[in-house]
CSV table of C-alpha atoms in Angstrom, one decimal:
chain,number,residue,atom,x,y,z
A,1,MET,CA,0.0,0.1,-0.1
A,2,SER,CA,2.9,2.4,0.4
A,3,THR,CA,3.1,4.8,-2.4
A,4,VAL,CA,6.0,6.8,-1.1
A,5,THR,CA,9.7,5.0,-1.3
A,6,THR,CA,11.4,6.6,1.3
A,7,SER,CA,14.8,5.4,-0.1
A,8,SER,CA,14.2,7.3,-3.4
A,9,SER,CA,15.2,10.6,-4.3
A,10,LEU,CA,12.8,13.4,-4.1
A,11,ASN,CA,10.4,13.3,-7.1
A,12,VAL,CA,7.1,14.7,-7.1
A,13,ALA,CA,6.3,13.6,-10.6
A,14,SER,CA,6.9,9.8,-9.5
A,15,TYR,CA,4.7,10.5,-6.4
A,16,PHE,CA,1.9,11.6,-8.7
A,17,LYS,CA,2.2,8.3,-10.8
A,18,ASP,CA,2.0,6.4,-7.7
A,19,ILE,CA,-1.1,8.2,-6.3
A,20,ILE,CA,-2.8,7.3,-9.7
A,21,GLN,CA,-2.0,3.6,-9.9
A,22,ASP,CA,-3.2,3.5,-6.3
A,23,ARG,CA,-6.4,5.3,-7.0
A,24,GLN,CA,-7.1,3.1,-10.0
A,25,GLN,CA,-6.5,-0.1,-8.1
A,26,ARG,CA,-9.0,0.8,-5.3
A,27,GLN,CA,-11.7,1.9,-7.8
A,28,ASP,CA,-11.1,-1.4,-9.6
A,29,GLU,CA,-11.7,-3.3,-6.3
A,30,ARG,CA,-14.9,-1.2,-5.5
A,31,THR,CA,-16.3,-2.2,-8.8
A,32,ALA,CA,-15.4,-5.7,-8.2
A,33,GLU,CA,-16.9,-5.6,-4.6
A,34,GLY,CA,-20.2,-3.9,-6.1
A,35,VAL,CA,-20.5,-6.5,-8.8
A,36,ALA,CA,-20.1,-9.3,-6.2
A,37,SER,CA,-22.5,-7.7,-3.8
A,38,GLY,CA,-25.0,-7.0,-6.4
A,39,ALA,CA,-25.2,-3.4,-6.1
A,40,ILE,CA,-23.8,-3.0,-9.6
A,41,SER,CA,-26.0,-4.5,-12.3
A,42,ALA,CA,-24.7,-6.0,-15.5
A,43,LYS,CA,-25.7,-3.0,-17.7
A,44,ASN,CA,-23.8,-0.6,-15.0
A,45,LYS,CA,-20.9,-2.9,-15.1
A,46,GLU,CA,-20.6,-2.5,-18.8
A,47,LEU,CA,-20.9,1.3,-18.5
A,48,LEU,CA,-18.1,1.2,-15.9
A,49,ALA,CA,-16.0,-0.8,-18.2
A,50,LYS,CA,-16.1,1.7,-20.9
A,51,SER,CA,-15.2,4.6,-18.5
A,52,ASP,CA,-12.4,2.4,-17.0
A,53,ALA,CA,-11.2,1.9,-20.3
A,54,LYS,CA,-11.0,5.7,-21.4
A,55,ASN,CA,-9.4,6.4,-18.1
A,56,ASP,CA,-6.9,3.4,-18.7
A,57,ALA,CA,-5.8,5.3,-22.2
A,58,LEU,CA,-5.4,8.4,-20.5
A,59,ILE,CA,-3.2,7.2,-17.8
A,60,ALA,CA,-1.4,5.1,-20.6
A,61,ALA,CA,-0.6,8.1,-22.5
A,62,ALA,CA,0.3,10.2,-19.4
A,63,LEU,CA,2.7,7.4,-18.2
A,64,LYS,CA,4.3,6.8,-21.7
A,65,ASP,CA,7.5,8.9,-20.6
A,66,GLY,CA,7.4,7.3,-17.1
A,67,LYS,CA,6.1,10.5,-15.1
A,68,VAL,CA,3.3,12.5,-14.7
A,69,THR,CA,3.0,16.4,-14.9
A,70,ARG,CA,1.1,18.3,-12.5
A,71,ASP,CA,-1.4,19.2,-15.7
A,72,GLU,CA,-1.7,15.3,-16.5
A,73,TYR,CA,-2.1,14.6,-12.6
A,74,ASP,CA,-5.2,16.8,-12.6
A,75,ARG,CA,-6.7,15.9,-15.9
A,76,ILE,CA,-6.5,12.2,-14.7
A,77,THR,CA,-7.6,13.1,-11.1
A,78,LYS,CA,-10.9,14.7,-12.6
A,79,ALA,CA,-11.6,11.7,-14.7
A,80,LEU,CA,-11.1,9.2,-11.9
A,81,ASN,CA,-13.2,11.7,-9.5
A,82,THR,CA,-16.1,11.3,-12.0
A,83,GLN,CA,-16.1,7.6,-11.9
A,84,ASN,CA,-15.8,7.6,-8.4
A,85,ALA,CA,-18.8,9.7,-8.2
A,86,VAL,CA,-20.6,7.0,-10.4
A,87,LEU,CA,-19.5,4.4,-7.9
A,88,ASP,CA,-20.7,6.3,-5.0
A,89,LYS,CA,-24.0,6.7,-6.6
A,90,LEU,CA,-24.3,3.0,-7.4
A,91,MET,CA,-23.1,1.7,-4.0
A,92,LYS,CA,-24.0,2.7,-0.3
A,93,SER,CA,-22.0,6.0,0.8
A,94,LYS,CA,-20.4,6.6,4.1
A,95,ASP,CA,-22.9,8.4,6.4
A,96,LYS,CA,-22.0,11.9,7.6
A,97,ALA,CA,-20.8,10.6,11.0
A,98,THR,CA,-18.2,8.4,9.3
A,99,LEU,CA,-16.9,10.8,7.3
A,100,LYS,CA,-16.8,13.5,9.8
A,101,LYS,CA,-14.9,11.0,12.1
A,102,GLU,CA,-12.3,10.4,9.2
A,103,SER,CA,-11.8,13.9,8.3
A,104,MET,CA,-8.4,15.2,8.9
A,105,GLY,CA,-9.4,18.9,10.0
A,106,ASP,CA,-9.2,22.0,8.1
A,107,ALA,CA,-10.2,21.1,4.5
A,108,THR,CA,-8.8,24.5,2.8
A,109,PRO,CA,-6.4,23.4,0.4
A,110,MET,CA,-2.6,24.2,0.7
A,111,GLN,CA,-1.6,27.0,-1.4
A,112,ASP,CA,1.3,25.5,-3.0
A,113,GLN,CA,0.3,22.0,-3.5
A,114,ASP,CA,3.6,20.9,-5.3
A,115,MET,CA,5.8,22.6,-2.6
A,116,ALA,CA,3.8,21.0,0.2
A,117,LEU,CA,4.1,17.3,-1.2
A,118,ALA,CA,7.9,18.2,-2.1
A,119,MET,CA,8.2,19.0,1.7
A,120,LEU,CA,6.5,15.9,2.9
A,121,GLN,CA,8.3,13.7,0.7
A,122,LYS,CA,11.6,15.2,1.8
A,123,ASN,CA,10.7,14.2,5.4
A,124,PHE,CA,9.8,10.7,4.6
A,125,THR,CA,13.2,10.3,2.6
A,126,ASN,CA,15.0,11.9,5.5
A,127,ILE,CA,13.4,9.5,8.0
A,128,GLY,CA,13.9,6.5,5.9
A,129,LYS,CA,17.7,7.3,5.6
A,130,ALA,CA,18.1,7.9,9.4
A,131,ILE,CA,16.4,4.5,10.1
A,132,GLU,CA,18.9,2.9,7.4
A,133,ALA,CA,21.9,4.8,9.0
A,134,GLY,CA,20.9,4.0,12.6
A,135,VAL,CA,21.0,0.3,11.6
A,136,LYS,CA,24.4,0.6,9.5
A,137,SER,CA,25.9,2.1,12.6
A,138,GLY,CA,24.6,-0.1,15.0
A,139,LYS,CA,22.5,2.6,16.8
A,140,ILE,CA,19.3,0.6,15.8
A,141,THR,CA,18.8,-2.8,16.1
A,142,GLU,CA,16.9,-4.9,13.3
A,143,ASP,CA,13.9,-5.4,15.9
A,144,GLU,CA,13.9,-1.4,16.6
A,145,LYS,CA,14.0,-0.9,12.8
A,146,THR,CA,10.9,-2.9,12.6
A,147,LYS,CA,9.2,-1.4,15.0
A,148,LEU,CA,10.3,2.2,13.3
A,149,ASP,CA,9.3,1.1,9.9
A,150,ALA,CA,5.8,0.2,11.2
A,151,VAL,CA,5.4,3.9,12.6
A,152,LEU,CA,6.6,5.2,9.3
A,153,GLU,CA,4.0,3.1,7.4
A,154,LYS,CA,1.3,4.9,9.6
A,155,SER,CA,2.6,8.2,8.4
A,156,LEU,CA,2.4,6.7,4.5
A,157,THR,CA,-1.2,5.6,5.2
A,158,LEU,CA,-2.2,9.0,6.4
A,159,MET,CA,-0.6,10.3,3.2
A,160,ASP,CA,-2.4,8.0,1.0
A,161,LYS,CA,-5.5,9.0,2.4
A,162,ALA,CA,-4.9,12.7,2.2
A,163,MET,CA,-4.3,12.4,-1.5
A,164,GLU,CA,-7.1,10.3,-2.3
A,165,ASP,CA,-9.0,13.4,-3.8
A,166,GLY,CA,-5.8,14.6,-5.4
A,167,THR,CA,-5.6,17.6,-3.2
A,168,LEU,CA,-3.4,18.2,-0.1
A,169,SER,CA,-5.6,20.3,2.6
A,170,LYS,CA,-4.2,22.4,5.5
A,171,GLY,CA,-5.7,19.8,8.0
A,172,GLU,CA,-4.1,16.6,6.0
A,173,PHE,CA,-0.8,18.3,6.0
A,174,SER,CA,-0.7,19.1,9.7
A,175,THR,CA,-1.7,15.6,10.3
A,176,VAL,CA,1.0,14.1,8.3
A,177,ILE,CA,3.7,16.3,9.4
A,178,ALA,CA,2.5,15.6,13.2
A,179,SER,CA,2.8,11.9,12.3
A,180,LEU,CA,6.4,12.4,10.7
A,181,LYS,CA,7.4,14.3,13.6
A,182,ALA,CA,6.4,11.3,16.1
A,183,SER,CA,8.2,9.1,13.8
A,184,ASP,CA,11.6,11.2,13.9
A,185,ARG,CA,11.5,11.5,17.5
A,186,GLN,CA,11.3,7.7,17.7
A,187,VAL,CA,14.4,7.4,15.7
A,188,THR,CA,16.2,9.9,17.6
A,189,THR,CA,15.0,8.0,21.1
A,190,TYR,CA,16.1,4.6,19.7
A,191,SER,CA,19.5,5.7,18.5
A,192,ARG,CA,19.9,7.7,21.7
A,193,ASN,CA,18.9,5.1,24.0
A,194,ARG,CA,21.5,2.8,22.0
A,195,ARG,CA,24.4,5.2,22.4
A,196,THR,CA,23.6,5.6,26.2
A,197,ALA,CA,23.4,1.7,26.8
A,198,ALA,CA,27.0,1.5,25.1
A,199,SER,CA,28.1,4.0,27.2
A,200,VAL,CA,26.8,2.5,30.4
A,201,ARG,CA,28.2,-0.8,29.6
A,202,ARG,CA,31.7,0.7,29.0
A,203,GLU,CA,31.7,2.6,32.5
A,204,ALA,CA,30.5,-0.6,34.1
A,205,SER,CA,33.4,-2.6,32.5
A,206,MET,CA,36.1,-0.1,33.7
A,207,ASN,CA,34.7,-0.2,37.2
A,208,VAL,CA,35.0,-3.9,37.5
A,209,THR,CA,37.5,-4.8,40.4
A,210,VAL,CA,39.1,-8.1,41.1
């Protein structure tokens, strides 16, 4: 499910590509669920298939050069949103209470979407590198790395959810940043504890008397 690769270099265009592919996969899964449950009739399934084919062609054209520009991303997102709206009508939508519970706060879009995405991706990348460096230096054990990766994965999940509609709001940005800060603090804590433990062991060995 992770769409951001923490070990890769900063590349917002590549992230757009990942988001599109992730959304497309989830729409396919929703359609399959609707057909299986009977919410989507055979006739509607055919209409969705035609819409899906058009979107596939649009996405394939955009991905031909291996990346996605902001304009391409906006066009594709609009097409996917239209298809998603059709699915919402055919299938039972979430009630208002559920939607409110899942909200990340202020829905006002970030003024500079690309810059906001770049900032978040940079944080993901830096934390991923910090974990790897900690393991390599011996300051973080493999067990600790597993725990830290799980914490970072939660931040990735929040990021994926935030970008489902193709726009990063102020509330979503704040939520993801807060989650990343928590991840960063844990990386620092594990590294510091490892250094402290090593220091205590050294002092204990020097104080041993015979």
